[in-house]
Coordinates of C-alpha atoms and ligand atoms in Angstrom, one line a residue:
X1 CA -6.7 19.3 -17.4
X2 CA -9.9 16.7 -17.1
X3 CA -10.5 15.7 -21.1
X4 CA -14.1 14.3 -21.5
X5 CA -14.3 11.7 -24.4
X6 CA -16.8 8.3 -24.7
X7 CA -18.5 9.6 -21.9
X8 CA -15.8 9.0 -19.6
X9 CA -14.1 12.0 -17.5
X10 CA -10.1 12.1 -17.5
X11 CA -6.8 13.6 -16.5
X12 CA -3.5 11.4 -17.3
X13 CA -0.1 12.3 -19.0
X14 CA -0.1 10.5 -22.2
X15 CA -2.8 8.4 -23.7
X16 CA 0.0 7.7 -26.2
X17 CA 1.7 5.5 -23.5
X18 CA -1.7 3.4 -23.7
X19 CA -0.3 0.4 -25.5
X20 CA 2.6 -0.4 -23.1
X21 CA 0.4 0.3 -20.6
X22 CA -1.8 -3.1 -21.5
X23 CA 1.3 -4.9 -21.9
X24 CA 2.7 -4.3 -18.3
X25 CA -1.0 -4.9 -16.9
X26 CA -1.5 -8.1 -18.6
X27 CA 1.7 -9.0 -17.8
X28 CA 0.6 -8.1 -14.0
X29 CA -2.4 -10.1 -14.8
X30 CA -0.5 -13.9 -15.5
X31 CA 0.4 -13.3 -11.9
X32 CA -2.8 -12.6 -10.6
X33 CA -4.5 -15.9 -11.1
X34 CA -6.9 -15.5 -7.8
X35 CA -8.4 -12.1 -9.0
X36 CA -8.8 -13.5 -12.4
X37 CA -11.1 -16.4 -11.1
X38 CA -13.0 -13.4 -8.9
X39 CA -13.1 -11.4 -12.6
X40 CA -14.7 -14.4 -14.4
X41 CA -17.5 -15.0 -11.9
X42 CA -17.9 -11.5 -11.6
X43 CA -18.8 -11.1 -15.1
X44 CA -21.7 -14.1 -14.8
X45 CA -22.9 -12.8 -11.6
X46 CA -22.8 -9.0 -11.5
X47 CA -22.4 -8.4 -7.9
X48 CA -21.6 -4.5 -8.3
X49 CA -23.9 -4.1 -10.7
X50 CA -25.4 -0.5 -10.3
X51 CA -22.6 0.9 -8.2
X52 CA -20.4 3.8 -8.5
X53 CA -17.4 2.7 -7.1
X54 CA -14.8 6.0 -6.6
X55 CA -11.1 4.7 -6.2
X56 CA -8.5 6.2 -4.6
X57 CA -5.2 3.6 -5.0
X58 CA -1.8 3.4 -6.3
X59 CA -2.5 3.4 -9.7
X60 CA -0.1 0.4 -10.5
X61 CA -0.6 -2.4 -13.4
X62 CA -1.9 -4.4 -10.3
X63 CA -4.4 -1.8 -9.4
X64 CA -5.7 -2.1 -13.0
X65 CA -6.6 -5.9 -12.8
X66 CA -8.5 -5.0 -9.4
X67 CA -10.8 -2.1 -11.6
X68 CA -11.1 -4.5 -14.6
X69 CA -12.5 -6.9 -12.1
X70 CA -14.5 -4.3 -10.6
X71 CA -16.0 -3.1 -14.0
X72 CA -16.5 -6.8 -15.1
X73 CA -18.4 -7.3 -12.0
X74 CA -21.1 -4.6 -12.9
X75 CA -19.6 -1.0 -11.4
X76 CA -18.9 2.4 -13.0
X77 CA -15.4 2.8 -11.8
X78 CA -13.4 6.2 -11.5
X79 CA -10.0 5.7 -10.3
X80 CA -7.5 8.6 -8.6
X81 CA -4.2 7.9 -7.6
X82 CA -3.3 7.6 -3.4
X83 CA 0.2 8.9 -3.7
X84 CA 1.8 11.7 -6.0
X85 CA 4.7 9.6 -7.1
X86 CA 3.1 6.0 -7.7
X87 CA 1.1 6.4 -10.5
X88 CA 3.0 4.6 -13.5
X89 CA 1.7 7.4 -16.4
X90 CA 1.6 4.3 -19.3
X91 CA -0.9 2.3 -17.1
X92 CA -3.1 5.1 -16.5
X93 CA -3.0 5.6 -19.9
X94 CA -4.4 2.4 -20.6
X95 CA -7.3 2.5 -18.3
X96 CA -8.3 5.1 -20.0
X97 CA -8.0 4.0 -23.7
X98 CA -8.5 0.3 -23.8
X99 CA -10.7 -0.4 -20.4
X100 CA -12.7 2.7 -20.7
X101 CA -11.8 3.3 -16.8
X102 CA -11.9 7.2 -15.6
X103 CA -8.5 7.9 -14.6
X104 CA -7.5 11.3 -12.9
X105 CA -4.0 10.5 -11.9
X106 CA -0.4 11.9 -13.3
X107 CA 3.0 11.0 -11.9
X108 CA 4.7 13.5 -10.1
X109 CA 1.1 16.0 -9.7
X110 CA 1.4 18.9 -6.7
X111 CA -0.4 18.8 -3.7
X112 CA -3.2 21.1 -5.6
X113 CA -3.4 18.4 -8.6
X114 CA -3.7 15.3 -6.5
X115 CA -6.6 17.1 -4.4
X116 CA -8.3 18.4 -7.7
X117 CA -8.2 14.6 -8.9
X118 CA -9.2 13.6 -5.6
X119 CA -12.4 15.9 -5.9
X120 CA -12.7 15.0 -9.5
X121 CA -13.2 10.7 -8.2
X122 CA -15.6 12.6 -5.4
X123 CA -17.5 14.3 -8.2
X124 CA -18.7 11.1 -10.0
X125 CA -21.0 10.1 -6.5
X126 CA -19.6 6.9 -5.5
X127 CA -21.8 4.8 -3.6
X128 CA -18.6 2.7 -2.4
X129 CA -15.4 4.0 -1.7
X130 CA -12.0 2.1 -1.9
X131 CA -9.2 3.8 -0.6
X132 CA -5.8 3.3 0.4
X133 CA -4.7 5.6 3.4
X134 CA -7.7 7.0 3.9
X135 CA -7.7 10.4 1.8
X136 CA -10.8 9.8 -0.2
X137 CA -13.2 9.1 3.2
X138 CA -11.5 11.9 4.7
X139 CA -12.2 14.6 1.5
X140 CA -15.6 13.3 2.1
X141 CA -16.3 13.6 5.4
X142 CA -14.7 17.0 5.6
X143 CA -15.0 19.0 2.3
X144 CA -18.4 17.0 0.8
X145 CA -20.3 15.9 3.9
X146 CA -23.6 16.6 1.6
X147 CA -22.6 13.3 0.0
X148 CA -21.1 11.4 2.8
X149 CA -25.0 9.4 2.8
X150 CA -24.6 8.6 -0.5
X151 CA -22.0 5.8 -0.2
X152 CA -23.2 2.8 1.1
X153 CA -19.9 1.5 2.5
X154 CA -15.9 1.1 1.8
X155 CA -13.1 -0.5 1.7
X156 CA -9.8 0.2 3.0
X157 CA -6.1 -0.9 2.0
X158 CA -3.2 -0.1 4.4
X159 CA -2.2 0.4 8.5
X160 CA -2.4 4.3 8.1
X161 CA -5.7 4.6 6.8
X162 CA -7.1 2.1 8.9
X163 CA -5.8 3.9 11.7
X164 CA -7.0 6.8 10.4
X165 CA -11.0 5.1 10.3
X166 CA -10.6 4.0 13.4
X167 CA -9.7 7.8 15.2
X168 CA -12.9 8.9 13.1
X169 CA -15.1 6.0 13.8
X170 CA -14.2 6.5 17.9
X171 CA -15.2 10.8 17.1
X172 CA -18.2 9.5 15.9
X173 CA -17.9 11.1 13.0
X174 CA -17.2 7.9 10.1
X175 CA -20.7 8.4 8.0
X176 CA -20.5 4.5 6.5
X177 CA -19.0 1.4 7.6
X178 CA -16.0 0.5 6.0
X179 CA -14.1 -3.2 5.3
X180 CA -10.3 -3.0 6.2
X181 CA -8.8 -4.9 3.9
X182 CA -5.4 -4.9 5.4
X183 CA -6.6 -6.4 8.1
X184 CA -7.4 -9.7 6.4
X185 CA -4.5 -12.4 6.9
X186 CA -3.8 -13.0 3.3
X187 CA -2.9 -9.2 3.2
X188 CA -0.9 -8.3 5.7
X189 CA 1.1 -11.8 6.2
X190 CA 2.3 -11.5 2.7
X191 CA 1.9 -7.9 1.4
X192 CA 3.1 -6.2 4.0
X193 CA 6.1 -7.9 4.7
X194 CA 7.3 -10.3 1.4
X195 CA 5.8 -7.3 -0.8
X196 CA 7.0 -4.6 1.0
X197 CA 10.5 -6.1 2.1
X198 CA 11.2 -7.3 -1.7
X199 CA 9.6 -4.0 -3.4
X200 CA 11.6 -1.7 -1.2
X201 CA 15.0 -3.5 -1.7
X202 CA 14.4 -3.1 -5.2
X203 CA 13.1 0.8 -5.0
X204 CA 16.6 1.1 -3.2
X205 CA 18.4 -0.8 -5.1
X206 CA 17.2 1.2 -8.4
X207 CA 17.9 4.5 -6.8
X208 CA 20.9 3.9 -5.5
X209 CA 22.9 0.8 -7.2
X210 CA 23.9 1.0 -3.9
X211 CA 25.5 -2.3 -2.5
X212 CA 24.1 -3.7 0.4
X213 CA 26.2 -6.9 1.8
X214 CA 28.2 -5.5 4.0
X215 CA 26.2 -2.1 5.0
X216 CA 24.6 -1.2 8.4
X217 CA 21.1 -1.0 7.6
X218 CA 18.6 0.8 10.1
X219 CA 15.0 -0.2 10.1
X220 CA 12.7 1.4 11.8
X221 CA 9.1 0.1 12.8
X222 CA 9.5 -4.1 12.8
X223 CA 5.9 -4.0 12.2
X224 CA 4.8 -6.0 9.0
X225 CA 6.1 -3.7 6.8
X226 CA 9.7 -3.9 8.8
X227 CA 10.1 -7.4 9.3
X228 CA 9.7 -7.7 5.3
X229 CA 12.1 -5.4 5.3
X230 CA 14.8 -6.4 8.1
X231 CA 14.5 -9.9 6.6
X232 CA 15.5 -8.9 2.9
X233 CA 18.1 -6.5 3.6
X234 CA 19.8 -9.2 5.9
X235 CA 19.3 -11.5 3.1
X236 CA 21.7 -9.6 1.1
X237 CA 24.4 -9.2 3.4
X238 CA 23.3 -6.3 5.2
X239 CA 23.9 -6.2 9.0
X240 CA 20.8 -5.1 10.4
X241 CA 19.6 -2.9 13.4
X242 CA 16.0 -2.1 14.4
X243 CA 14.8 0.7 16.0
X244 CA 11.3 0.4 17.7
X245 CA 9.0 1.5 20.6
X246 CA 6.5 -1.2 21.1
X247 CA 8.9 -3.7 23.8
X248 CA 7.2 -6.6 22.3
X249 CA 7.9 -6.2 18.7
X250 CA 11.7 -5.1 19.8
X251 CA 12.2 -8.6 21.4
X252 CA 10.9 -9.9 18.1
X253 CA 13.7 -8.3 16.6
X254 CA 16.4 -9.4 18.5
X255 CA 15.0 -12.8 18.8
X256 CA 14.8 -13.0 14.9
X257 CA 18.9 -12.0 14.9
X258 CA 18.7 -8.2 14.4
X259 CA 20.3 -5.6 17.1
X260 CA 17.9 -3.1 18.3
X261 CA 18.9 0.6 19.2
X262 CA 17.3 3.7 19.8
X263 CA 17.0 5.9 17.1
X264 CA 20.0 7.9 18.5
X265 CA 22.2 5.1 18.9
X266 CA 21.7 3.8 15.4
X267 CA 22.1 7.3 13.8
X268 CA 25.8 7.1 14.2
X269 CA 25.8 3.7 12.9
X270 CA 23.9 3.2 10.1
X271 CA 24.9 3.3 6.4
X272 CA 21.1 3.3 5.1
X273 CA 17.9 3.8 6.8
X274 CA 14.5 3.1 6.0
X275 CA 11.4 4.0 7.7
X276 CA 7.7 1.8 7.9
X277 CA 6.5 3.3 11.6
X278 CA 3.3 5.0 9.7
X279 CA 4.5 7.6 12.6
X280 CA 6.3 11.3 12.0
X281 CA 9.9 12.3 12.7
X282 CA 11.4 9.0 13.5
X283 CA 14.5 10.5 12.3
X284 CA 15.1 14.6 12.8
X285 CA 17.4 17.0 13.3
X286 CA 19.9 15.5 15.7
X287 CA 19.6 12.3 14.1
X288 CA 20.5 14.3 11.1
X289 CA 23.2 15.8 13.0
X290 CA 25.1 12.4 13.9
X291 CA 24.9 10.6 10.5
X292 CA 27.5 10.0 8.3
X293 CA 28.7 11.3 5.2
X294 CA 27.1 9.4 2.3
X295 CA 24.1 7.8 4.4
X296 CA 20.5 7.2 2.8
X297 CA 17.6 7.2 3.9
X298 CA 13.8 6.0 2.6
X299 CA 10.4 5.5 3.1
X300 CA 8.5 2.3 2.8
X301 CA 5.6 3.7 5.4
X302 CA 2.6 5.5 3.9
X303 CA 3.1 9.0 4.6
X304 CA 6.0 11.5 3.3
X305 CA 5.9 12.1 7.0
X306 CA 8.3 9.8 8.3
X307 CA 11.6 11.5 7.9
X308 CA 11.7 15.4 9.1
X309 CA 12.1 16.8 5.6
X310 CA 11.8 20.3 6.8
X311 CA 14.5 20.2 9.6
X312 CA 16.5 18.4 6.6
X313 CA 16.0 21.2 3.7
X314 CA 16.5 23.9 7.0
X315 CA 20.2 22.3 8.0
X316 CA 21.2 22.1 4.2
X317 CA 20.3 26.1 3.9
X318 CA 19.3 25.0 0.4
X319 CA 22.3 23.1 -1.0
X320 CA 20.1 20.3 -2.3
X321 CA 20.6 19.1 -5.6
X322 CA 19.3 15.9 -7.5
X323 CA 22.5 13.5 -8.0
X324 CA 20.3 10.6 -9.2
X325 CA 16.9 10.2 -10.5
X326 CA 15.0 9.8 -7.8
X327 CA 17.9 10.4 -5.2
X328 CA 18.9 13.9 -3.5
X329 CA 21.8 15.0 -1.8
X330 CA 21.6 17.7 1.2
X331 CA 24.8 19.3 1.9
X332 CA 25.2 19.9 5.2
X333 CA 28.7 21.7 5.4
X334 CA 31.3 18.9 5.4
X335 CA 28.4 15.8 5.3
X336 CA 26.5 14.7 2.1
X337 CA 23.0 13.2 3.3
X338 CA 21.1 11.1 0.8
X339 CA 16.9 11.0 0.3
X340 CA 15.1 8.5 -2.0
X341 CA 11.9 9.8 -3.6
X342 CA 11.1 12.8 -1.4
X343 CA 10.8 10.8 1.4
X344 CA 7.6 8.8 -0.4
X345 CA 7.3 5.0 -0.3
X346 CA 10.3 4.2 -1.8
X347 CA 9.1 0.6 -3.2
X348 CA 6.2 2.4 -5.3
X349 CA 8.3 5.8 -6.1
X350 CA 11.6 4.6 -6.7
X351 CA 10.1 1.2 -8.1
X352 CA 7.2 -0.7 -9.2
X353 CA 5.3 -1.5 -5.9
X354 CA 4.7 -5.0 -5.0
X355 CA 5.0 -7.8 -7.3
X356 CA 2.0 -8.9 -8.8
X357 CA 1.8 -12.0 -7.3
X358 CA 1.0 -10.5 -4.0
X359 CA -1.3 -8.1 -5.0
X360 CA -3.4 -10.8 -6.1
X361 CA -4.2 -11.9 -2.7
X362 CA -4.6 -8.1 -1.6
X363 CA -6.6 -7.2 -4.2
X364 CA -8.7 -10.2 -4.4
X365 CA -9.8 -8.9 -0.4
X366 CA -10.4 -6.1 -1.7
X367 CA -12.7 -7.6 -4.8
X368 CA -14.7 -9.8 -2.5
X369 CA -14.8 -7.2 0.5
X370 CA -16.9 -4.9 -2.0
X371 CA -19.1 -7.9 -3.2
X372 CA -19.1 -8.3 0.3
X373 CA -20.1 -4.6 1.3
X374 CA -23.0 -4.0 -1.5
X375 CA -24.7 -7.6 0.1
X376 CA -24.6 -6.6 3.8
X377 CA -24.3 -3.1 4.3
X378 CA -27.9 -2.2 5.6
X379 CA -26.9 -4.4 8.6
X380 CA -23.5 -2.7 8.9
X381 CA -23.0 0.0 11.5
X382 CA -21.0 3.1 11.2
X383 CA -17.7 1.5 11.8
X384 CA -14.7 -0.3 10.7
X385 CA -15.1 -4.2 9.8
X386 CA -12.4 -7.0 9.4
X387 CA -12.6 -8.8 6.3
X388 CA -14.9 -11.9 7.2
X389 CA -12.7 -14.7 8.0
X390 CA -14.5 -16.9 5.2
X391 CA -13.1 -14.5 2.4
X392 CA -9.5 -15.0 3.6
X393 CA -9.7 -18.5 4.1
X394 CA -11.2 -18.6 0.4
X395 CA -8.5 -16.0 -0.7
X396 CA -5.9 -18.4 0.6
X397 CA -7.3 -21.4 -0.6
X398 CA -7.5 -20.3 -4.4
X399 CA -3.8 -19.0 -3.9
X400 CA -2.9 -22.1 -2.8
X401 CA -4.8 -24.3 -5.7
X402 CA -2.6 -21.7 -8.1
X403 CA 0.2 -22.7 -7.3
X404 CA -0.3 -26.4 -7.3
X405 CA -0.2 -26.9 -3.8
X406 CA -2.7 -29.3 -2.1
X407 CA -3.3 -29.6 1.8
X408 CA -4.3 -32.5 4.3
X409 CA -7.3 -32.3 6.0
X410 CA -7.6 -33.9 9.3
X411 CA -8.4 -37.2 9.8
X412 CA -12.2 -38.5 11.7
X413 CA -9.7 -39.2 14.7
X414 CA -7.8 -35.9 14.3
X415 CA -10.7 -34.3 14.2
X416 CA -12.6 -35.8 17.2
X417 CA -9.2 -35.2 19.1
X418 CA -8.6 -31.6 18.8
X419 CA -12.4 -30.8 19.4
X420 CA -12.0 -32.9 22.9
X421 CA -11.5 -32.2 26.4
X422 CA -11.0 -35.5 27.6
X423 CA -7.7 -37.0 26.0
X424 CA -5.1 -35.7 28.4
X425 CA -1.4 -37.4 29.8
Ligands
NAD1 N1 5.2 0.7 1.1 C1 4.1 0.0 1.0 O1 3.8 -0.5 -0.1 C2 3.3 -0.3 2.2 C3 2.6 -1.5 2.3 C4 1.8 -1.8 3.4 C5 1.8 -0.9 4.5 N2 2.5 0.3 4.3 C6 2.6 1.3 5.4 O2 3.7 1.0 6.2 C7 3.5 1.5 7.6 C8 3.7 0.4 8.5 O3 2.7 -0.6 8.3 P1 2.7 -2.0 9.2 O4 1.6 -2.8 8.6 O5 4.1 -2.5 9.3 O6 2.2 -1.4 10.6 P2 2.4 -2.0 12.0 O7 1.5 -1.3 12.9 O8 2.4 -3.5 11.9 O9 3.9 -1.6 12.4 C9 4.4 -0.3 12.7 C10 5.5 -0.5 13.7 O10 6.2 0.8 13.9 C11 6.4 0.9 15.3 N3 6.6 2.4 15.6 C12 5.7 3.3 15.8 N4 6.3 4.5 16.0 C13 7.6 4.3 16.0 C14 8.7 5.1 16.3 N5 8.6 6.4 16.5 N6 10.0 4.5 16.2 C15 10.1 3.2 15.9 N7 9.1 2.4 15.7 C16 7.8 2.9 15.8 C17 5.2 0.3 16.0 O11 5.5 0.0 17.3 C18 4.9 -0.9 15.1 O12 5.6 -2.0 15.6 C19 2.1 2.1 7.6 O13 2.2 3.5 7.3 C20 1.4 1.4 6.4 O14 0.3 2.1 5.9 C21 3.3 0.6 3.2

């Protein structure tokens, strides 16, 4: 139910959670050092001043440093959450009560609640969107088209929903131009694979207790999201095989030390398997069919969509029961299969997403991509942007300078040398 109070619209699960909510986010926030040096110039400067920014994220103790930074920079922010299952209840809580932040997110909402919250971010008018897999443009574009003119431009987070952008932009159809965030090298390079790869081994590590040295582990996609993931699992002793379809990123794989199979082939083999393809059905029914007892499986990619849930509920005839928080077992009539979180991204499910620490550079894209937006938009066309290579050289840079770290330049005579044609054998 939205509750109006201080002139601020809301819908979370327990304002009373609000005070361990502002411990965990400024706990979050002695990690973030880059965003907090984007929040205090912000605050002089204004940049978003005047803007409605509507938000659809994870709403993490991370994602709560990127709003404060938002509203410190001028903008009436109203946040919803981008996955059913992410939304830590205590932070939201927090937003609400001691940031004054409009918050229409609750962990664990139905289809129809995380829609009506999704309408609800819609209905305050933003005149930039930031989303993360695309749902918010897309609820735009299709249900509210009548306000589609009314956003300058937006930002986006992950591979899905810039994929997503990208089929619309080529329809013609993408009203705005929008920044895509996870293109930018200081999000990708590290949030995408060190966040992803340490977030998940923990989301399946506090599902399952389960231990990994020693286990066949089966990743699928060695995209930036996999490699993360490949690479941690291995670290702990797991024997790894990838499963891909792009030749390239296979040889990768078995260049890096992993085997590579076919999704048939590793079926039979693995002990756990994890998806991050932002594809459907990398694993179905005969997949199913060939595991053995006592397998896993998760999902680190952004849609529930990964694993074929309804071939999986079908061959258990409805002998699915929960065995663990977070963890259920399909009987299948002499085979016990396992699922983390429903199939959703296990390392924000099952866990607390990314460490702080890399959210920082992510969210600091996204913090400068807006400033960015509201400065250059009327010479934007209808399309999707990479973040401006300046930004991530400056995101990098104060990342760098955080943790103590200083660089060489080039010397006058490295300089001259690289820039030359002339010096050869
Ligand atoms: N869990 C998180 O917190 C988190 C963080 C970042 C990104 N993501 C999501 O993870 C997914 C992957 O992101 P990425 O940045 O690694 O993307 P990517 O495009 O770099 O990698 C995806 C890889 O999957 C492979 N692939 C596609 N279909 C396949 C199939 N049927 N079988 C095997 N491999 C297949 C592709 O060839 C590619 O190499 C996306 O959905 C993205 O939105 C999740």
């Amino acid at each position: 139910m939205t509750v109006t109070r201080a002139g601020i619209d809301y819908d979370v699960a327990n304002l009373d959670l609000a005070a361990e909510g502002v411990r965990r986010i400024e706990w979050a926030e002695r990690e973030m050092p880059v965003l907090r040096i984007i929040r205090e110039r912000f605050a002089t400067e204004q940049p978003l001043k005047g803007m409605r920014v509507g938000a659809c994220l994870h709403v993490t103790s991370e994602t709560a440093n990127l709003m404060r930074t938002l509203q410190a920079g001028g903008a009436d922010v109203v946040l919803g959450a981008s996955n059913p299952l992410s939304t830590q209840d205590d932070v939201a809580a927090a937003l609400v009560n001691e940031y004054g932040i409009a918050v229409h997110a609750r962990r664990g909402e139905d289809r129809d609640t995380y829609y009506r919250h999704l309408n609800a971010v819609a209905d305050s008018h933003p005149t930039l969107t930031m989303d993360d897999g695309c749902d918010l443009v897309s609820l735009l574009h299709q249900d509210r088209a009548e306000q589609v003119e009314e956003v300058l431009a937006g930002t986006e987070e992950t591979t899905t929903g810039v994929i997503r952008l990208r089929a619309m932009a080529a329809d013609g159809a993408l009203g705005y131009p929008v920044i895509a965030v996870n293109e930018a090298l200081t999000k990708h390079l590290f949030d995408n694979r060190y966040g992803t790869g340490q977030s998940t081994l923990d989301g399946v590590l506090r599902a399952t207790n389960l231990l990994i040295a020693g286990r066949n582990v089966v990743v699928a996609g060695y995209g930036w999201v996999g490699r993360g993931i490949a690479s941690r699992m291995a670290g702990h002793g797991g024997h790894v095989a990838v499963v891909e379809v792009d030749p390239i990123r296979a040889l990768e794989a078995l260049m890096d030390g992993y085997l590579v199979m076919t999704a048939g082939e590793a079926a039979g083999w693995g002990d756990l398997f994890i998806t991050a393809t932002g594809n459907v059905n990398v694993f179905r029914r005969e997949h199913f069919a060939s595991m053995k007892d006592g397998a896993v499986m998760a999902n680190s990619g952004h849609f529930d969509a990964e694993l074929d849930l309804a071939s999986l509920r079908d061959m258990a005839e409805g002998h699915v029961r929960e065995v663990r928080e977070n963890v259920q077992e399909f009987d299948l009539g002499g085979k016990r299969l396992h699922l983390i979180a429903e199939g959703r991204l296990v390392n924000l499910s099952a866990a607390e997403g990314h460490p702080a620490a890399v959210m920082d550079m992510s969210f600091a894209n996204q913090a400068l991509a807006a400033e960015y937006a509201v400065k250059h938009h009327a010479e934007l066309e209808h399309r999707v942007y990479g973040v401006p290579p300046a930004i991530d050289a400056e995101v990098a840079r104060l990342k760098l300078a955080a943790f103590g770290i200083h660089l060489d330049s080039m010397t006058a005579e490295q300089a001259e040398y690289v820039a030359s044609w002339k010096h050869g054998t």
